[in-house]
The first five atom37 places (N, CA, C, CB, O) and aatype in JSON, in Angstrom:
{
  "aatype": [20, 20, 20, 20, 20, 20, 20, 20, 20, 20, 20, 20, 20, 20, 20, 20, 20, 20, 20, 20, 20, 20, 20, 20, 20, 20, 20, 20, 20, 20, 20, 20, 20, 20, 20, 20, 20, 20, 20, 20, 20, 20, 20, 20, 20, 20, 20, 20, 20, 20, 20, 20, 20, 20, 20, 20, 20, 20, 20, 20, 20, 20, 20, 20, 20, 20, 20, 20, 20, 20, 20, 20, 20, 20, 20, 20, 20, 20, 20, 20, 20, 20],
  "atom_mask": [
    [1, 1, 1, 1, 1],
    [1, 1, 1, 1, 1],
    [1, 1, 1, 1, 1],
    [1, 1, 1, 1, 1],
    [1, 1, 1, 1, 1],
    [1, 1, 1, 1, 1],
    [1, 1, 1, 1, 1],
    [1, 1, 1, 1, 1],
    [1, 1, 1, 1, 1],
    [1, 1, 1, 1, 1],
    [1, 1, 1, 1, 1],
    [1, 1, 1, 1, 1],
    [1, 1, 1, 1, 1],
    [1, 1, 1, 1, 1],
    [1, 1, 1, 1, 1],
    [1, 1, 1, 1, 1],
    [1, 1, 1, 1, 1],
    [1, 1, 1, 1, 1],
    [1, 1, 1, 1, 1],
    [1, 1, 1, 1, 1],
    [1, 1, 1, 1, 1],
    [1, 1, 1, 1, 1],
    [1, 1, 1, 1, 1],
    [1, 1, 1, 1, 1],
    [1, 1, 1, 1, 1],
    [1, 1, 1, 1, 1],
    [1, 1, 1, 1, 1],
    [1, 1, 1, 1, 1],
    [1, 1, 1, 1, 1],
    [1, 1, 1, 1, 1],
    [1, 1, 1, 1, 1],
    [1, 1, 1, 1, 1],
    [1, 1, 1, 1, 1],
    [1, 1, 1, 1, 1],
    [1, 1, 1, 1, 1],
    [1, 1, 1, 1, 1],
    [1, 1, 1, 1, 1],
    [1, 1, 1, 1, 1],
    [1, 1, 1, 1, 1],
    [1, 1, 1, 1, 1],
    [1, 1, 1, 1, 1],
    [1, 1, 1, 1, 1],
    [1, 1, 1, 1, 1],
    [1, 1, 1, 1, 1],
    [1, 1, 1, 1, 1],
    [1, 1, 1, 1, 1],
    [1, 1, 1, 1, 1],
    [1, 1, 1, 1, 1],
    [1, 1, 1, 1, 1],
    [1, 1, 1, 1, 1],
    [1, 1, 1, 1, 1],
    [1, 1, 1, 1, 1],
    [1, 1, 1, 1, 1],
    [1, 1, 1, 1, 1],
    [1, 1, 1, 1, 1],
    [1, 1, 1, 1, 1],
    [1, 1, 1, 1, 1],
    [1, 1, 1, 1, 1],
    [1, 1, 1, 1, 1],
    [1, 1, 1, 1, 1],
    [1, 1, 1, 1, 1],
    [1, 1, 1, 1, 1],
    [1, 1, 1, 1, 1],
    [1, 1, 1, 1, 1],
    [1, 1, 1, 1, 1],
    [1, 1, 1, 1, 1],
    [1, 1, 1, 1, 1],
    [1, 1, 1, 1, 1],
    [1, 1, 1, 1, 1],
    [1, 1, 1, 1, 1],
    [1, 1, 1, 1, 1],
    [1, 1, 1, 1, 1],
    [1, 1, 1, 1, 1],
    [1, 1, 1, 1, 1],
    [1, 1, 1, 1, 1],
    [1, 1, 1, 1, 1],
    [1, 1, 1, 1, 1],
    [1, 1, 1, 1, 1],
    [1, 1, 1, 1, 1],
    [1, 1, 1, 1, 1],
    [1, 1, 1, 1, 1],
    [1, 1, 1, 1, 1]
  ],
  "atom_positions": [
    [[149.32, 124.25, 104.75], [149.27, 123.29, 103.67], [148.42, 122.08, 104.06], [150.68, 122.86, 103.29], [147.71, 121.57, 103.2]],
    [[148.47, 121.53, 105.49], [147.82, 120.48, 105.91], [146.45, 120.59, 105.68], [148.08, 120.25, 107.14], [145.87, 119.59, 105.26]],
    [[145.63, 121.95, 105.94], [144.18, 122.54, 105.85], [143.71, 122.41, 104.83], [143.96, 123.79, 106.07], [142.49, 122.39, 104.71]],
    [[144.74, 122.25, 103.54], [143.79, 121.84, 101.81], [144.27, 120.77, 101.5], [144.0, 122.84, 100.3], [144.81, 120.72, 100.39]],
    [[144.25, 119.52, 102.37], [144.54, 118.4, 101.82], [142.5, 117.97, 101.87], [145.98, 117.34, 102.89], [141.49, 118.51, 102.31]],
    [[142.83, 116.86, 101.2], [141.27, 116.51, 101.08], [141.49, 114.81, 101.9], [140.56, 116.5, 98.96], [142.56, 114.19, 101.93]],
    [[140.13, 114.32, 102.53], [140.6, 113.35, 103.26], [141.51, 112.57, 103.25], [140.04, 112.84, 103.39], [142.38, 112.32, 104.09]],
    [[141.12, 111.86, 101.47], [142.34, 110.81, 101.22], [143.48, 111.24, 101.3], [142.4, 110.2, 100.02], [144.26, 110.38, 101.71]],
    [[143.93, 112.21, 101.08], [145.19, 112.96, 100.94], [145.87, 112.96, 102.35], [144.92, 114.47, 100.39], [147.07, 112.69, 102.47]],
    [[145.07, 113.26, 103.41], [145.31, 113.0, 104.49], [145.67, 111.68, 105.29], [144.54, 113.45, 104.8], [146.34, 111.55, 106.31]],
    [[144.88, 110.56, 104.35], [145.11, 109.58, 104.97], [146.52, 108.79, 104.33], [143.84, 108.87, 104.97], [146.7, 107.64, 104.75]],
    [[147.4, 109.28, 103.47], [148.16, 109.1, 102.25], [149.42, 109.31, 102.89], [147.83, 110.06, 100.98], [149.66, 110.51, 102.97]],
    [[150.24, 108.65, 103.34], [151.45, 108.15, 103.52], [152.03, 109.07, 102.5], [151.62, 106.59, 103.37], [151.7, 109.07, 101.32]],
    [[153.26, 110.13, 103.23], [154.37, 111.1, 102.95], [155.73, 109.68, 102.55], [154.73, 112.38, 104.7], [155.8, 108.67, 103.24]],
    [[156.3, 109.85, 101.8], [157.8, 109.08, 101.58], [158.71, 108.92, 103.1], [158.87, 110.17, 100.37], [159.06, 109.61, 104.05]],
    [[158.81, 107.72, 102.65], [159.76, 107.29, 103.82], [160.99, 108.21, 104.23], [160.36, 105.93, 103.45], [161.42, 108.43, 105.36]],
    [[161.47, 108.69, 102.97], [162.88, 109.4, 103.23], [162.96, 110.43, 103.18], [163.82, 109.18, 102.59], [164.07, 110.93, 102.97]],
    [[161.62, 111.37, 103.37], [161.28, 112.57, 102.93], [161.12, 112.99, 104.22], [160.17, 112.73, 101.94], [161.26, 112.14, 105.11]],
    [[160.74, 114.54, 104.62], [160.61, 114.6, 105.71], [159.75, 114.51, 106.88], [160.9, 115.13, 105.66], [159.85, 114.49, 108.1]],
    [[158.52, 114.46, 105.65], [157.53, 113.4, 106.69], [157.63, 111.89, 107.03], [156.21, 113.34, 106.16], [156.69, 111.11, 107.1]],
    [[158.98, 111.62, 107.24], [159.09, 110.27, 107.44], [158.25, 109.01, 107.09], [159.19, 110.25, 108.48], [158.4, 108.03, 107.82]],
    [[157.45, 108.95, 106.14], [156.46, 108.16, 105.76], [155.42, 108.37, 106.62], [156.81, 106.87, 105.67], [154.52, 107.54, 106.64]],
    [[155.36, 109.44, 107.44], [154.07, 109.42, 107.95], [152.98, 110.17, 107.4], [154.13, 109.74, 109.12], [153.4, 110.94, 106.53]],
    [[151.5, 110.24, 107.6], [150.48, 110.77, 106.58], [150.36, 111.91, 107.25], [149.08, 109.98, 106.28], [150.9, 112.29, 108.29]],
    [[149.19, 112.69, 106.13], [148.72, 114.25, 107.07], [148.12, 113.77, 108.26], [147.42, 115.4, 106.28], [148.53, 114.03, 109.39]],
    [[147.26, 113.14, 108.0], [146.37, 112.85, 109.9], [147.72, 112.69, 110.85], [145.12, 110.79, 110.16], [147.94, 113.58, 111.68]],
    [[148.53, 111.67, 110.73], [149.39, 111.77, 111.55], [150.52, 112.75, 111.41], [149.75, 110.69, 111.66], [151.52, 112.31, 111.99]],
    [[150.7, 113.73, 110.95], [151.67, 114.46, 111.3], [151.0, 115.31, 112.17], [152.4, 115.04, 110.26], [151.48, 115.75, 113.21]],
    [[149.54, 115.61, 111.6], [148.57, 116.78, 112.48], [148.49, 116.19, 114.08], [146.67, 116.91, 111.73], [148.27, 117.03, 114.96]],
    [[148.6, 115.17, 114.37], [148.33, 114.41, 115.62], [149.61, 114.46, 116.08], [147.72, 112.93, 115.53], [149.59, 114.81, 117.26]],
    [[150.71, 114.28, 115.68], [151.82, 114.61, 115.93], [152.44, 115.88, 116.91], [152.09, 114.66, 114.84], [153.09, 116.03, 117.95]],
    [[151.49, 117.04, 115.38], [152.36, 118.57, 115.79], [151.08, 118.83, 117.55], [152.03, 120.51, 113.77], [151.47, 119.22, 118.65]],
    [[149.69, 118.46, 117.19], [148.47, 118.74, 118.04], [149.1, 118.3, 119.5], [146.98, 117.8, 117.52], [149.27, 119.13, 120.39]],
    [[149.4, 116.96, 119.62], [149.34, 116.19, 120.49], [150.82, 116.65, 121.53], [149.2, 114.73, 119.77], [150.88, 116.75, 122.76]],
    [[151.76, 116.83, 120.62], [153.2, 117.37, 121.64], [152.7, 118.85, 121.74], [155.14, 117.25, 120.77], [153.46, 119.34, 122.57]],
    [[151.7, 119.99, 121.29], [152.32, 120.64, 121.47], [151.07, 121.36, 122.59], [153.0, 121.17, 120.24], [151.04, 122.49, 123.07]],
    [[150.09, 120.19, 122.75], [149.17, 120.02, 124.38], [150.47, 119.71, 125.24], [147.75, 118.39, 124.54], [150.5, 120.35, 126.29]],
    [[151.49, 118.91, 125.02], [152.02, 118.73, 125.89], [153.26, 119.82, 126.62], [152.28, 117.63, 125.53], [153.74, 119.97, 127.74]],
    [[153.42, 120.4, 125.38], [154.37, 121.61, 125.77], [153.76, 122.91, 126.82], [154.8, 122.31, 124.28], [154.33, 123.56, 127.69]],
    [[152.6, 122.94, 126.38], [151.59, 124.12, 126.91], [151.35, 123.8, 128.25], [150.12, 124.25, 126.13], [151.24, 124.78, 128.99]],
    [[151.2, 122.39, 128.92], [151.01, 122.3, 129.94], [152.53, 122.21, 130.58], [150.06, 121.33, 130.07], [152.65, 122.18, 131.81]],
    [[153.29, 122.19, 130.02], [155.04, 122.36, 130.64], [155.21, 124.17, 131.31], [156.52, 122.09, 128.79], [155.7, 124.74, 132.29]],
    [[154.42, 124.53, 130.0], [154.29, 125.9, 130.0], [153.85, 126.31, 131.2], [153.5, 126.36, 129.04], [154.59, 126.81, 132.05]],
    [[152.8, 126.15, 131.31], [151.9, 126.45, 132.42], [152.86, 126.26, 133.71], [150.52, 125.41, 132.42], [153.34, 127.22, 134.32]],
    [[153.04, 125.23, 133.98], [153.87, 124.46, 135.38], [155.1, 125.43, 135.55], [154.54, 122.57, 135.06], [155.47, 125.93, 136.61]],
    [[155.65, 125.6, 134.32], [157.0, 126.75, 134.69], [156.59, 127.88, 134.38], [158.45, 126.64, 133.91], [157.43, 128.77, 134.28]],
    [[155.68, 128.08, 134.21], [155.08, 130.0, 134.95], [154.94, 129.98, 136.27], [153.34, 130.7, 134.51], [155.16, 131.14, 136.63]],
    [[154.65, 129.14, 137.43], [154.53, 128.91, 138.41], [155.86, 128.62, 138.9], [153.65, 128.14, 138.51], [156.08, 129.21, 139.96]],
    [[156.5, 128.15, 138.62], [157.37, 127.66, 139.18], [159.14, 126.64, 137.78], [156.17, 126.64, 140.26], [159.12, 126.3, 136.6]],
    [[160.3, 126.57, 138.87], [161.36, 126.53, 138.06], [160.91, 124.72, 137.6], [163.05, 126.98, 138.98], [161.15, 124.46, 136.42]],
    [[160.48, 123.88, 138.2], [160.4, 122.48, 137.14], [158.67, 122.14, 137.06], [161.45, 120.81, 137.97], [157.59, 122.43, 137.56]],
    [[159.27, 121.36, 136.13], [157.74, 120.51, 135.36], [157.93, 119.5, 135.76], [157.43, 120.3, 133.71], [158.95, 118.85, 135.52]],
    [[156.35, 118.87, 136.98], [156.16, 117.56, 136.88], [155.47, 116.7, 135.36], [155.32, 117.4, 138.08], [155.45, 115.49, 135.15]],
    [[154.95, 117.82, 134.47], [154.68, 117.26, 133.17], [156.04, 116.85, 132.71], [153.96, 118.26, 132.18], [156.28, 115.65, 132.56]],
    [[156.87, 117.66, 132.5], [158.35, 117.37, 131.16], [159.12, 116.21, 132.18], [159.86, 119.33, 130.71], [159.53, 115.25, 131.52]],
    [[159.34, 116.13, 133.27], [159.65, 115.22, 134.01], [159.24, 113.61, 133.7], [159.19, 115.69, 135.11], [159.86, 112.7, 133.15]],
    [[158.41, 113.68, 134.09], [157.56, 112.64, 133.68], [157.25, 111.96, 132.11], [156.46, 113.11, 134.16], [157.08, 110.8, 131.75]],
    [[157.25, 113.05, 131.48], [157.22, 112.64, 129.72], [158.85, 112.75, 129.62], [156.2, 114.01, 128.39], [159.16, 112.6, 128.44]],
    [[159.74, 112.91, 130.27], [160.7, 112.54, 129.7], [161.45, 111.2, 130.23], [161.4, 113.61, 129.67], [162.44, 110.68, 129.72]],
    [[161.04, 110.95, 130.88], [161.11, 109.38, 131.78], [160.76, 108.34, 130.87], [159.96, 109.19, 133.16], [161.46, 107.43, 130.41]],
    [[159.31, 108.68, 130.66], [158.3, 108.31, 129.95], [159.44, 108.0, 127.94], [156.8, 109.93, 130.2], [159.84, 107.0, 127.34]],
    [[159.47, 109.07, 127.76], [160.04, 108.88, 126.43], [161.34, 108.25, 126.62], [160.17, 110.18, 125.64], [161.67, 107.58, 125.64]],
    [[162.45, 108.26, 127.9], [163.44, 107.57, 127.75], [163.24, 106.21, 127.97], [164.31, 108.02, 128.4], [164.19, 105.45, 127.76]],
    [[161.76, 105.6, 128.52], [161.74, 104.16, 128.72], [161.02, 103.63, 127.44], [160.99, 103.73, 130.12], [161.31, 102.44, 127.27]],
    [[160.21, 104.1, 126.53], [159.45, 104.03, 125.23], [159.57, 104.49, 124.53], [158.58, 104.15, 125.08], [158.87, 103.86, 123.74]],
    [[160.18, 105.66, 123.72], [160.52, 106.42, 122.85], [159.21, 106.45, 121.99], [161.79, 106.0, 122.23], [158.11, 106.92, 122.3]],
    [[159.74, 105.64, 120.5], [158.4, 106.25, 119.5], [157.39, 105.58, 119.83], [158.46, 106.11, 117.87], [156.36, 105.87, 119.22]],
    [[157.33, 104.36, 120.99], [155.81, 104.16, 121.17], [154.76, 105.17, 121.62], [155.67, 103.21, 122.04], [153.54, 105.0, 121.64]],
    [[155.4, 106.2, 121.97], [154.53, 107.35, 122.34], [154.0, 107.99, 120.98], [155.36, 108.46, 123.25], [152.86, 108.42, 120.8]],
    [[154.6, 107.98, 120.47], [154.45, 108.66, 118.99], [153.51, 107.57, 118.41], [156.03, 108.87, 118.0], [153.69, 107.97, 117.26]],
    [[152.95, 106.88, 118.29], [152.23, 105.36, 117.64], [151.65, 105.26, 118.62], [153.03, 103.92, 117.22], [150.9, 104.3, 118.45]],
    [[151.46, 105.81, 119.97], [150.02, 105.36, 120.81], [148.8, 106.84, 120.39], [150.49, 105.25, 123.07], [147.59, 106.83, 120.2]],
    [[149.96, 108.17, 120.39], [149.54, 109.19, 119.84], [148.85, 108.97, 118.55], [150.51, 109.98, 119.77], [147.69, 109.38, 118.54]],
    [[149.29, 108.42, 117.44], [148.7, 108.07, 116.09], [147.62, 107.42, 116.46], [149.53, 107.24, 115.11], [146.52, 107.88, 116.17]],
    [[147.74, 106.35, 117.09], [146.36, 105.35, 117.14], [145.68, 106.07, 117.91], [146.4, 103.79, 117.74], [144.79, 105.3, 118.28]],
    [[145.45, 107.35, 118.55], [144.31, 107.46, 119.36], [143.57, 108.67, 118.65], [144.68, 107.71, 120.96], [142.51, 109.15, 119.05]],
    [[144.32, 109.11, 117.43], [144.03, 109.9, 116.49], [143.0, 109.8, 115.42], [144.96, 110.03, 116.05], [141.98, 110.4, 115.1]],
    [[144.07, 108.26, 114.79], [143.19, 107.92, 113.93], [141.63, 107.29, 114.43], [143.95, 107.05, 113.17], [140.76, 107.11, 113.58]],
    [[141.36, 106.94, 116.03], [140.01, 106.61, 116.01], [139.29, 108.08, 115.99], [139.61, 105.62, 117.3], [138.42, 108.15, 116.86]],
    [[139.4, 108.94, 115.42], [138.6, 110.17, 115.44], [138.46, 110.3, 114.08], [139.2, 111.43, 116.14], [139.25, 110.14, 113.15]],
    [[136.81, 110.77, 114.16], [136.75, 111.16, 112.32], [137.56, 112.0, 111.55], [135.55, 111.82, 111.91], [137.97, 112.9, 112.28]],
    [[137.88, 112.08, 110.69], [138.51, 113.5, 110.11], [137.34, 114.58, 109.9], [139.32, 113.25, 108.52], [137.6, 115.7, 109.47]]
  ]
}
């Protein structure tokens, strides 16, 4: 569904109480893109072996900052063209 939005549409704020939490298509796509680089490299680390210095670390990381990760993720998104 995200693939036939047209730019503006993308740049267009989802409802607050809905389940895109008021966030837009660009940012949900940066969202799903951005965690799920981060999962793949979790991936990787536990094919090798039983822990992740990635999930380790991002979870440190998310228990000392939470959604600022999520809003540093957005802003480094939106400086990219659509």
């Amino acid at each position: 569904a995200l693939a036939e939005l047209t730019d503006t549409q993308l740049e267009t704020s989802t409802p607050g109480d809905g389940p895109g939490h008021g966030w837009s298509g660009r940012e949900l796509i940066a969202h799903m893109v951005g965690w799920q680089e981060h999962v793949l490299a979790v991936a990787r680390e536990l094919a090798g072996g039983e822990r992740s210095a990635t999930r380790d670390a991002a979870k440190a990381d998310w228990d000392a900052r939470g959604d600022v990760i999520n809003d540093e993720l957005h802003a480094a998104w939106a400086a990219l063209p659509l």
